[in-house]
PDB file of C-alpha atoms and ligand atoms in Angstrom:
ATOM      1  CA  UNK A   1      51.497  90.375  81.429  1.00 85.00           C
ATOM      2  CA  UNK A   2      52.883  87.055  82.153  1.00 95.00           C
ATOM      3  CA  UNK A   3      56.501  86.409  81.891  1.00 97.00           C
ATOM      4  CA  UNK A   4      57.668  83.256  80.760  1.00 98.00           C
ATOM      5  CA  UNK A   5      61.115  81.984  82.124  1.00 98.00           C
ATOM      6  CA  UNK A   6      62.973  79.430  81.754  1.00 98.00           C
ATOM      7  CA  UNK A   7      65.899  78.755  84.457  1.00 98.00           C
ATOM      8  CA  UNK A   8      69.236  76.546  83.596  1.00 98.00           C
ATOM      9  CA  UNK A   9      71.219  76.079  87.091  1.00 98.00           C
ATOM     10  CA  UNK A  10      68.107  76.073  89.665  1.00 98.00           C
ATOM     11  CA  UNK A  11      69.470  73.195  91.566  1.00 97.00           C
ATOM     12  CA  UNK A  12      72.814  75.436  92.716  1.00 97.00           C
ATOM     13  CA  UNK A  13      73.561  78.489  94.937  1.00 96.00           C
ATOM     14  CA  UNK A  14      71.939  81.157  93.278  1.00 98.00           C
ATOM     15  CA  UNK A  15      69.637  79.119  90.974  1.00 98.00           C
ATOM     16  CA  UNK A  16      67.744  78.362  94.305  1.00 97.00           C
ATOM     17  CA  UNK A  17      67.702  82.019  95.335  1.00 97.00           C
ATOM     18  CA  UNK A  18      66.601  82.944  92.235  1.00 98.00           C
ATOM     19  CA  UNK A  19      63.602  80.145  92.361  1.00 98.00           C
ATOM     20  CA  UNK A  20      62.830  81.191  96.001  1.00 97.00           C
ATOM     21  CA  UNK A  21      62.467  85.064  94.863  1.00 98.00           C
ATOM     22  CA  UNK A  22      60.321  83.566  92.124  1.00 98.00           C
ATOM     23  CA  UNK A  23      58.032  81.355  93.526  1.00 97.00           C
ATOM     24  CA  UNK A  24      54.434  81.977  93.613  1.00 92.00           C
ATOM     25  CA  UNK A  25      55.025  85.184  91.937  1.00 97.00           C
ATOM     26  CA  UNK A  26      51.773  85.362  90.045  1.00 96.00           C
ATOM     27  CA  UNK A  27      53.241  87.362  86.862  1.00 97.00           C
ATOM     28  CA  UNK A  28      55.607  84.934  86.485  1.00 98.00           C
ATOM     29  CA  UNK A  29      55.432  81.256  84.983  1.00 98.00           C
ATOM     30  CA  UNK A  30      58.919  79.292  85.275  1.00 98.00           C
ATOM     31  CA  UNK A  31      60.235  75.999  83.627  1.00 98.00           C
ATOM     32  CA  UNK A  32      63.121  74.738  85.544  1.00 98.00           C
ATOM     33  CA  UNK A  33      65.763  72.823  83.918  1.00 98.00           C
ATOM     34  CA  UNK A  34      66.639  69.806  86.492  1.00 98.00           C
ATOM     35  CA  UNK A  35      69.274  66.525  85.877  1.00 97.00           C
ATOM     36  CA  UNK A  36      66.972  64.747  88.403  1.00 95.00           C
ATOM     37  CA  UNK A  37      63.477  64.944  88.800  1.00 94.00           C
ATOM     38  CA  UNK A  38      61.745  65.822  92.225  1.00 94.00           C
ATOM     39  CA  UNK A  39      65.102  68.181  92.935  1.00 93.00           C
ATOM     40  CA  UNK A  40      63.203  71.723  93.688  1.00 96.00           C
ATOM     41  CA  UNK A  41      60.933  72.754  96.261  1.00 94.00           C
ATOM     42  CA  UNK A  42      57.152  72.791  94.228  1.00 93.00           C
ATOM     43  CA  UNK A  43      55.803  76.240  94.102  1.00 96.00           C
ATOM     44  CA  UNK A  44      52.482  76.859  91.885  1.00 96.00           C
ATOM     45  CA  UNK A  45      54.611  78.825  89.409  1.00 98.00           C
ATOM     46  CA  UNK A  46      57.255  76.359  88.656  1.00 98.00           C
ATOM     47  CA  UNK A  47      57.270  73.543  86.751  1.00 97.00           C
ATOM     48  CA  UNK A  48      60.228  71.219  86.578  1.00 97.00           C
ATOM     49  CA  UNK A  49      61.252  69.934  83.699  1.00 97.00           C
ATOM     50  CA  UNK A  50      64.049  67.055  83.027  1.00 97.00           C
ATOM     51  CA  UNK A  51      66.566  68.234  80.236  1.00 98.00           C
ATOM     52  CA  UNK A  52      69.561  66.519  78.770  1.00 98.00           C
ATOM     53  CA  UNK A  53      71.833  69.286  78.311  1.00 98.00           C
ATOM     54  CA  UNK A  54      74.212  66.800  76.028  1.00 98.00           C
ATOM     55  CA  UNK A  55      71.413  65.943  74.133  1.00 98.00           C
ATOM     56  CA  UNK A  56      71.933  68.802  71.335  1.00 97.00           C
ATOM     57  CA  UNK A  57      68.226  67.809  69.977  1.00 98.00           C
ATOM     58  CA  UNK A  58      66.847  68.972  72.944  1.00 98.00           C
ATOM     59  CA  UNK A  59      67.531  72.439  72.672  1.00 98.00           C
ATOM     60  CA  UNK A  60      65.343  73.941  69.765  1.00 97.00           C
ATOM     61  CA  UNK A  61      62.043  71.939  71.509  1.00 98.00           C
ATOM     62  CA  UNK A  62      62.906  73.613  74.524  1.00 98.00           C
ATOM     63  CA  UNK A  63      62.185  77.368  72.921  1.00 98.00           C
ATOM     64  CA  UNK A  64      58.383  76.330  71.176  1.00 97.00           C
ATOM     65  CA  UNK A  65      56.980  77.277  73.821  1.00 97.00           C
ATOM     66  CA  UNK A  66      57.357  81.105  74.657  1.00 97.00           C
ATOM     67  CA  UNK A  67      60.202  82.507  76.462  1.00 98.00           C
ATOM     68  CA  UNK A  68      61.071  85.732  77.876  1.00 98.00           C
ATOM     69  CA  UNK A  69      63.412  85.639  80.394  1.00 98.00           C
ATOM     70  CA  UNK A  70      66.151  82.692  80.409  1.00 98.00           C
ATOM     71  CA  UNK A  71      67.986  82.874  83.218  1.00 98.00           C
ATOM     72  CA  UNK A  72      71.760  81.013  83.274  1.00 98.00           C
ATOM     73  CA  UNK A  73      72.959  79.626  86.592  1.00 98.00           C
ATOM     74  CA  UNK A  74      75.053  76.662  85.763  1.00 98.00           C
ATOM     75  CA  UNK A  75      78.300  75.894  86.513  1.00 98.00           C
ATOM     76  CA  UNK A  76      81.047  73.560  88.350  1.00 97.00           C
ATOM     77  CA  UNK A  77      84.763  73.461  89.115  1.00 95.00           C
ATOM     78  CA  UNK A  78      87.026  71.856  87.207  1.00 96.00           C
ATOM     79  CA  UNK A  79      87.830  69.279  90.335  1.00 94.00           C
ATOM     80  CA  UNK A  80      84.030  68.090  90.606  1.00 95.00           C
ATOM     81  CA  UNK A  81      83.963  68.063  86.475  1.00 97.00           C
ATOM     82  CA  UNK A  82      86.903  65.491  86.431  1.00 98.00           C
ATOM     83  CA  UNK A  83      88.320  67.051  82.977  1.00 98.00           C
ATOM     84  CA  UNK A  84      88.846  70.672  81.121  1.00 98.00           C
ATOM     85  CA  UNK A  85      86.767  69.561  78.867  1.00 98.00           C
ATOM     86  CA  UNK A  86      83.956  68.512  80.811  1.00 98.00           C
ATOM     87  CA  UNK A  87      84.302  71.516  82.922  1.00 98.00           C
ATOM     88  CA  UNK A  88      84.325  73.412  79.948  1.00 98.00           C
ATOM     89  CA  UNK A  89      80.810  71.726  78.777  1.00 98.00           C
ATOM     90  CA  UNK A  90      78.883  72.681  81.586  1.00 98.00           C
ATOM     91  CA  UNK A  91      80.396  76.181  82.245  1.00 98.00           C
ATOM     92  CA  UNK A  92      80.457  77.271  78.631  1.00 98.00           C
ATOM     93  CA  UNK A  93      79.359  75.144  76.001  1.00 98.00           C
ATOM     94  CA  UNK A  94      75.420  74.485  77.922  1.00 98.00           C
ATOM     95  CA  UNK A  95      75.672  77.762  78.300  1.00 98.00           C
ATOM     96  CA  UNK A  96      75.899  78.514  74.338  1.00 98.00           C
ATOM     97  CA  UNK A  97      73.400  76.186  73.336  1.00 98.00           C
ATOM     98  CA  UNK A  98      70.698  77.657  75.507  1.00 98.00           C
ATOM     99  CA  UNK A  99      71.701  81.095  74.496  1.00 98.00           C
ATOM    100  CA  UNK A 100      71.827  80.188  70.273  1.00 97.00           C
ATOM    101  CA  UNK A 101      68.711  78.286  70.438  1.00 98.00           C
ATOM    102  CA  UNK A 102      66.645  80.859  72.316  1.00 98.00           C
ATOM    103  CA  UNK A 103      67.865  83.750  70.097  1.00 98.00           C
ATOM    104  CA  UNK A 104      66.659  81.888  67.284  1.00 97.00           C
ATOM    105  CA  UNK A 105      63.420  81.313  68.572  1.00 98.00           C
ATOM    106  CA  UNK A 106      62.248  84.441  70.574  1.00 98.00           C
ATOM    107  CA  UNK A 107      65.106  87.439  69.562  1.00 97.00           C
ATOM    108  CA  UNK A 108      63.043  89.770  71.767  1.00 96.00           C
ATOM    109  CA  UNK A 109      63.498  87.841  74.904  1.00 97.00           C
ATOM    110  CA  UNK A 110      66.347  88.834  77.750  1.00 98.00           C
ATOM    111  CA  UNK A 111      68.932  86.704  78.831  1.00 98.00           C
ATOM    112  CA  UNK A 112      70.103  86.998  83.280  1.00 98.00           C
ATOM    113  CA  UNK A 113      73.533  85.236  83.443  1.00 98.00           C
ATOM    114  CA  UNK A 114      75.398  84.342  86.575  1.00 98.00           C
ATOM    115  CA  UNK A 115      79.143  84.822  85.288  1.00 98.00           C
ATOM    116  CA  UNK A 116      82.218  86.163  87.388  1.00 98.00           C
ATOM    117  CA  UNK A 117      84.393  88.661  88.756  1.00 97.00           C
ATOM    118  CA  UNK A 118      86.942  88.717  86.243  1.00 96.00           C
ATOM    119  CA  UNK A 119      85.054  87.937  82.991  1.00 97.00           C
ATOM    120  CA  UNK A 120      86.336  90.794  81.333  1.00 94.00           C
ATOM    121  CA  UNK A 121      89.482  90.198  81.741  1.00 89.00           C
ATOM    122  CA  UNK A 122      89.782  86.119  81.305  1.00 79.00           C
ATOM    123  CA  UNK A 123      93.153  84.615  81.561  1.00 87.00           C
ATOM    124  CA  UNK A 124      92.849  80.948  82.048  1.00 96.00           C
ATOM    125  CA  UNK A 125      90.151  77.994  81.950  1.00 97.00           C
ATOM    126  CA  UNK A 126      87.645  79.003  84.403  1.00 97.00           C
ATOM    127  CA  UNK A 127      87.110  82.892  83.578  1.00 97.00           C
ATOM    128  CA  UNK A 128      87.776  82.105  79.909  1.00 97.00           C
ATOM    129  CA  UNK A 129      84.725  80.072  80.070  1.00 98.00           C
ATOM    130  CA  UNK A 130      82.647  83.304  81.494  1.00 98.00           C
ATOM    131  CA  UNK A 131      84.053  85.406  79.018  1.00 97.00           C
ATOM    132  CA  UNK A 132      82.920  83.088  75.870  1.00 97.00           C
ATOM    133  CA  UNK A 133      79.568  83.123  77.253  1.00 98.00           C
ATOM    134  CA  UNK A 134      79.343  86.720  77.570  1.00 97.00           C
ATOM    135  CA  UNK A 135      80.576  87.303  74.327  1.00 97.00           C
ATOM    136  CA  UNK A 136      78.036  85.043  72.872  1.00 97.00           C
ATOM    137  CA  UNK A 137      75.295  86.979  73.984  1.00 97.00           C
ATOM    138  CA  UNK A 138      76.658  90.315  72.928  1.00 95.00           C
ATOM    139  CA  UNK A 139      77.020  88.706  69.289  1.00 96.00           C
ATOM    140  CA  UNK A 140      73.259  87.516  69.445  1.00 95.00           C
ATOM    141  CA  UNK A 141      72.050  90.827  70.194  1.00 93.00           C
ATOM    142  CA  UNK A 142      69.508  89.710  72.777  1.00 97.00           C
ATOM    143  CA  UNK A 143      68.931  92.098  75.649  1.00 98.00           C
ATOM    144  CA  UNK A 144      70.963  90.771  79.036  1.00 98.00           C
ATOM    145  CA  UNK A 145      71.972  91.406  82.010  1.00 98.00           C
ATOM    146  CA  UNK A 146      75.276  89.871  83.685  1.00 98.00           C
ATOM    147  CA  UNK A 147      76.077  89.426  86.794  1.00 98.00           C
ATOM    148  CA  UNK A 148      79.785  89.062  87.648  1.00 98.00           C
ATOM    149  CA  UNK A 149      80.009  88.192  91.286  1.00 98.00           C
ATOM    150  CA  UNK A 150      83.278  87.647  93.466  1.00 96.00           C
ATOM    151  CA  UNK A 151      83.112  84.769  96.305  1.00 94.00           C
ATOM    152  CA  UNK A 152      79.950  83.350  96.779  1.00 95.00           C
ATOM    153  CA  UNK A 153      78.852  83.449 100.501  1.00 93.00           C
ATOM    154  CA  UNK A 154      76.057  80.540 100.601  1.00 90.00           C
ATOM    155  CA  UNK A 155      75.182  77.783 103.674  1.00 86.00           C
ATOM    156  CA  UNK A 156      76.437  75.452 100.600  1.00 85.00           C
ATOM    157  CA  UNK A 157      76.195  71.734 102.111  1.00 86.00           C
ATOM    158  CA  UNK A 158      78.872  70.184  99.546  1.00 86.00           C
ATOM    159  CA  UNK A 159      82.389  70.924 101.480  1.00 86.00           C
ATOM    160  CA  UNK A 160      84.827  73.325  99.072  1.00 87.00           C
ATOM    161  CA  UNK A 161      87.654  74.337 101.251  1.00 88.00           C
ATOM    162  CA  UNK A 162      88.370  77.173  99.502  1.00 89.00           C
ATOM    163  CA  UNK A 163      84.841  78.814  99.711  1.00 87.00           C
ATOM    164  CA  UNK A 164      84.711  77.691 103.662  1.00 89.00           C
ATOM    165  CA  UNK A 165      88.328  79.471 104.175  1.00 91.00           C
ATOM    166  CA  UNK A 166      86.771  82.922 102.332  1.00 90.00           C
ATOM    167  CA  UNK A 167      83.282  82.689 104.026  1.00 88.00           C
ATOM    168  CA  UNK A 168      84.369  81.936 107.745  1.00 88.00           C
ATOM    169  CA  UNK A 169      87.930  84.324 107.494  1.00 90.00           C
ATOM    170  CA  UNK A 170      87.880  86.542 104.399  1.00 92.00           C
ATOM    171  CA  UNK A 171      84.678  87.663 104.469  1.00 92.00           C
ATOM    172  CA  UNK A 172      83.934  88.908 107.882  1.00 91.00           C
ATOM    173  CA  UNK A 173      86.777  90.945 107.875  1.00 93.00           C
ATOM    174  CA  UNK A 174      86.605  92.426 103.758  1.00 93.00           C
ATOM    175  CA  UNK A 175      82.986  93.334 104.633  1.00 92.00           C
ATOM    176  CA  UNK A 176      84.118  95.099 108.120  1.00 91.00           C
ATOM    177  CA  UNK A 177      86.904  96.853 106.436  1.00 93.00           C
ATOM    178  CA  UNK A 178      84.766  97.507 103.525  1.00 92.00           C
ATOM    179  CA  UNK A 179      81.894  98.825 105.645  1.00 89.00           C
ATOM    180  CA  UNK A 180      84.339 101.266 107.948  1.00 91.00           C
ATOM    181  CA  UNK A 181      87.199 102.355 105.476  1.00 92.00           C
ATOM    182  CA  UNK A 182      85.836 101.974 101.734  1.00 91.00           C
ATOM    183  CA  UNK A 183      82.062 102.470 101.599  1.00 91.00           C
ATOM    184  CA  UNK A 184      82.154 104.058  97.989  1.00 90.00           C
ATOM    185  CA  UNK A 185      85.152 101.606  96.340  1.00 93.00           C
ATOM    186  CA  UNK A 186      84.750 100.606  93.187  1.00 91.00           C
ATOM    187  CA  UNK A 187      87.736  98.584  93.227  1.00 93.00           C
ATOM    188  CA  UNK A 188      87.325  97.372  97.195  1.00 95.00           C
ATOM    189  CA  UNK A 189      83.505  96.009  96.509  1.00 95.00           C
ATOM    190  CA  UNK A 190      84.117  94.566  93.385  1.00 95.00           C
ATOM    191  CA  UNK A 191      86.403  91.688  95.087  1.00 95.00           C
ATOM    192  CA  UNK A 192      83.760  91.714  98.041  1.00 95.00           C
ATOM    193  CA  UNK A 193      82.486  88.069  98.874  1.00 95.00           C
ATOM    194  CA  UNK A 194      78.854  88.242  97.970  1.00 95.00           C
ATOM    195  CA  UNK A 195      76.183  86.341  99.222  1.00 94.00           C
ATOM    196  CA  UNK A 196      74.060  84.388  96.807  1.00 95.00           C
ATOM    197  CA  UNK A 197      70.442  85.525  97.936  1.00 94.00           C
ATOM    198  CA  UNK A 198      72.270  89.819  96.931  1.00 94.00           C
ATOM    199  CA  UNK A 199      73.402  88.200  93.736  1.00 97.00           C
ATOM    200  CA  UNK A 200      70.136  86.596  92.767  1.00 97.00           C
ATOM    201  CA  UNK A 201      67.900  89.891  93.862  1.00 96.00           C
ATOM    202  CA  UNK A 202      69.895  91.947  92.261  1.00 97.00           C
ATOM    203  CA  UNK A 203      70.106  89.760  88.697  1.00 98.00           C
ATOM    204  CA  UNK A 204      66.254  88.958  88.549  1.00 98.00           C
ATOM    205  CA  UNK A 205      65.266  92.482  89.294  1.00 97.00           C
ATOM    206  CA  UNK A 206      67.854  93.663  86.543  1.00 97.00           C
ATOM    207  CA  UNK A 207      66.411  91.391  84.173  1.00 98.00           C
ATOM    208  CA  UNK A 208      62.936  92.478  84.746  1.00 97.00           C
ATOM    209  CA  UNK A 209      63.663  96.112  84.297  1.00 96.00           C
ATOM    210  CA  UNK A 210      65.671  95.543  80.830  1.00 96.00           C
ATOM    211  CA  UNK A 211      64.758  97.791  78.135  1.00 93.00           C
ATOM    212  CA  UNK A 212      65.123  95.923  74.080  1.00 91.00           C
ATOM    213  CA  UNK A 213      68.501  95.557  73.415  1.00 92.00           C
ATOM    214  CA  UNK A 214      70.233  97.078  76.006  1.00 96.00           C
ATOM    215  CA  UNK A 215      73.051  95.152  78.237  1.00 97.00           C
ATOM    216  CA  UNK A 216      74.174  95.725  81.621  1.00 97.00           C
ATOM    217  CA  UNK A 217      76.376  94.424  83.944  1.00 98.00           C
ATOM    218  CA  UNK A 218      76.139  94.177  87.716  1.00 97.00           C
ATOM    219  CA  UNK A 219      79.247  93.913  89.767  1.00 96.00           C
ATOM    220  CA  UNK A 220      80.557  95.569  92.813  1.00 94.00           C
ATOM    221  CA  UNK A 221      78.278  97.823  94.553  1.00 93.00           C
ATOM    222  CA  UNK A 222      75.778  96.777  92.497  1.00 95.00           C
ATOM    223  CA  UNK A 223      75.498  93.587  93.752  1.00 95.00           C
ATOM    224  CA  UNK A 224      75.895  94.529  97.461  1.00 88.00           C
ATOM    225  CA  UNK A 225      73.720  97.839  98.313  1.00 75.00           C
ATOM    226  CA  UNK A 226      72.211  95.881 101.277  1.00 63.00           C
ATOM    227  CA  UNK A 227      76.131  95.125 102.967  1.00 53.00           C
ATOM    228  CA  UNK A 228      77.447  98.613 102.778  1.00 48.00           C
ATOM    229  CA  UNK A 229      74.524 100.097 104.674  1.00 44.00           C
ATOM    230  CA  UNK A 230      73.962  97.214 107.383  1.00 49.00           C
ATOM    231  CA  UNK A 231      76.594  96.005 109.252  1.00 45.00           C
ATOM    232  CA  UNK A 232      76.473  92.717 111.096  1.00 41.00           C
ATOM    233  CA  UNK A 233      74.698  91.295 107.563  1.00 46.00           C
ATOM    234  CA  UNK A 234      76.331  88.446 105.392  1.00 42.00           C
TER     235      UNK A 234
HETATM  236  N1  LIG B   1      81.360  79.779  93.841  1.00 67.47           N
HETATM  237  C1  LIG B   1      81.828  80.995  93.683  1.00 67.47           C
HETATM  238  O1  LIG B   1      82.490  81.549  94.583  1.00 67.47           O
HETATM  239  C2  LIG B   1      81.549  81.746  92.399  1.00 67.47           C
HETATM  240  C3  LIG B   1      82.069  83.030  92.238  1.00 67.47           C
HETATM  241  C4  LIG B   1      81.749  83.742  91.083  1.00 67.47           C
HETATM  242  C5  LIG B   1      80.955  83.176  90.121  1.00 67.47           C
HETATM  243  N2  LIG B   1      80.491  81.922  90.278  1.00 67.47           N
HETATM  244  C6  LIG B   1      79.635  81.365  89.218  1.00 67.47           C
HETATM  245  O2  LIG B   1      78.297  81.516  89.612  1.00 67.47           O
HETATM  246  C7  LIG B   1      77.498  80.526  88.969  1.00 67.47           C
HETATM  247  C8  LIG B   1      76.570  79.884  89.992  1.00 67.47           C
HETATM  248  O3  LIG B   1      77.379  79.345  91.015  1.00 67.47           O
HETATM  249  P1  LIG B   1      76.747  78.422  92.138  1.00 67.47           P
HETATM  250  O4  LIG B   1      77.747  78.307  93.225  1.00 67.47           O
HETATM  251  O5  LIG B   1      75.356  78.855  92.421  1.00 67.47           O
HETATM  252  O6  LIG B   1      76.710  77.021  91.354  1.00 67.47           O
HETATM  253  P2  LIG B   1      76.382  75.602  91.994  1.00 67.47           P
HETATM  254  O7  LIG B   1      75.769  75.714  93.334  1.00 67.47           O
HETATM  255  O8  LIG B   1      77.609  74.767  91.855  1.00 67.47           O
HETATM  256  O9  LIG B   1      75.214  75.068  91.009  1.00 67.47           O
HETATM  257  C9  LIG B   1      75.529  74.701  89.737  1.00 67.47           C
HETATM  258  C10 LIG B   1      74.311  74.382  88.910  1.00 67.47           C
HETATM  259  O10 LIG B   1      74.800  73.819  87.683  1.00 67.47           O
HETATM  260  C11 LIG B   1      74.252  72.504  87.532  1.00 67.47           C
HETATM  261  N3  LIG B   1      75.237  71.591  86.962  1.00 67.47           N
HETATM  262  C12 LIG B   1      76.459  71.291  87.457  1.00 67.47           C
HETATM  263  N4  LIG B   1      77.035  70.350  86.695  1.00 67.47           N
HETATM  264  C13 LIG B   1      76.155  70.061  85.708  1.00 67.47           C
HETATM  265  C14 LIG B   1      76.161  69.160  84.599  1.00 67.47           C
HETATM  266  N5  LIG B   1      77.206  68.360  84.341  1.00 67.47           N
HETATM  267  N6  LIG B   1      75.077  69.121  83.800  1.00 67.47           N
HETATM  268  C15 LIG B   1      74.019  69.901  84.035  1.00 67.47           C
HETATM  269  N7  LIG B   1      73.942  70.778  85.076  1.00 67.47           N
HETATM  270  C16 LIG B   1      75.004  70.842  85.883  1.00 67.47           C
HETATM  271  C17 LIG B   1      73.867  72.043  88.918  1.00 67.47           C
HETATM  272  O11 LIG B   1      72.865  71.060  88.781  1.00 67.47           O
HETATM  273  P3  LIG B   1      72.807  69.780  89.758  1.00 67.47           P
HETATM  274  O12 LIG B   1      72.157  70.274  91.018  1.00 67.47           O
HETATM  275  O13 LIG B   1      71.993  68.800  88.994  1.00 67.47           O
HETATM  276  O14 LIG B   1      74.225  69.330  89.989  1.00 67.47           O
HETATM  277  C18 LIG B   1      73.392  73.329  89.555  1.00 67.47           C
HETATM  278  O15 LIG B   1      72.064  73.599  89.194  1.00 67.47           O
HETATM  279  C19 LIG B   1      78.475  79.541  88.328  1.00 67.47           C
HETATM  280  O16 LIG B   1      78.555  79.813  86.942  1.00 67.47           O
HETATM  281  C20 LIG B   1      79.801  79.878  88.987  1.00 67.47           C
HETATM  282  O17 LIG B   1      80.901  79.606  88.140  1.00 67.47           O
HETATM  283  C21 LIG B   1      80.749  81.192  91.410  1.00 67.47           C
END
């Protein structure tokens, strides 16, 4: 079988780890959603494809073709979006559309979302914004998979101070203490920084595996079997 995804996000962090895991994957056929032309690395499997997510028309068209997988990876901070609301737009309300329109058009397909540490209990714009989205897909019933990461650790080339402080101080020494005192903590790995390619891996191979209808959520050790076991590893 050939899966057909479609990926929102591909351009960021974990979008690109989740198009590098993909690539040339022969059972898989993805249409990335890009702002800008010519912005991914070509693979044989991917094909780009230029979408106005403010264009509301744009949606339905998008989910003729089939769709099994849609996998959500957008998002910005409410600095770089210049507004709540237009933070709000990319983080949540992209996020909806995509969701509504492919539940209308394939109900059987899965839905991968990149949310946040947090989600389930949102106070607040940012993790309020998760939490609609994973609400959303609960109340369309498709099968889904959600990954709620802490920190992202990434080689990110667009300078955010806070996620430099957390990977170059944090991070070392939560994953050291992590590693020698807490190997089995719910609580201590859930907070863990996480690097992007762990989140990706484990999200994509999650949303493979999903049996109809079911959800499941990936935090904590879930998203960092490889850390606990190897020290010395982001
Ligand atoms: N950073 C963290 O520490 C952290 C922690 C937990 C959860 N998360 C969540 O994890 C998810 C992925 O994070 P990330 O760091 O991989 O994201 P990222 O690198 O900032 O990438 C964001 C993606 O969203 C797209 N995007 C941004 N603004 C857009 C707009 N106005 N219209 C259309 N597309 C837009 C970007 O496309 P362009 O390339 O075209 O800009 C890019 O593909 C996000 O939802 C984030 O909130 C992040």
């Amino acid at each position: 079988m050939t899966w057909h995804v479609v990926i929102a996000g591909g351009t960021g962090e974990v979008g690109r780890q989740l198009l590098a895991l993909m690539a040339d994957r022969p059972d898989l056929s993805v249409r990335a959603l890009v702002r800008r032309p010519g912005s991914l690395p070509a693979a044989a499997n991917v094909e780009e494809v230029p979408f106005d997510y403010e264009d509301a028309s744009a949606y339905g068209p998008l989910f003729s073709p089939p769709c099994d997988l849609l996998l959500l990876a957008l998002g910005t901070t409410r600095a770089k979006a210049g507004s709540d609301e237009a933070f709000l737009r990319v983080d949540r309300d992209y996020p909806l559309r995509l969701i509504s329109a492919l539940a209308a058009a394939h109900p059987d397909a899965r839905v991968g979302l990149v949310s946040s540490v947090g989600a389930d209990r949102a106070r607040g714009l940012y993790l309020g914004a998760k939490a609609a989205v994973e609400e959303e897909l609960a109340a369309q019933g498709l099968a889904h998979v959600i990954a709620r990461p802490s920190f992202l650790r990434s080689d990110r080339s667009e300078f955010r101070p806070l996620e430099v402080f957390i990977n170059r101080l944090i991070a070392p020494i939560w994953l050291a203490l992590g590693r020698g005192l807490f190997p089995r903590s719910r609580g201590w790995w859930r907070w863990a920084p996480v690097h992007v390619r762990e989140v990706a891996a484990a999200l994509l191979g999650a949303a493979l595996t999903l049996e109809p209808g079911q959800r499941r959520i990936l935090e904590g050790l879930d998203l960092h079997p490889g850390s606990v076991a190897r020290w010395g590893r982001p």
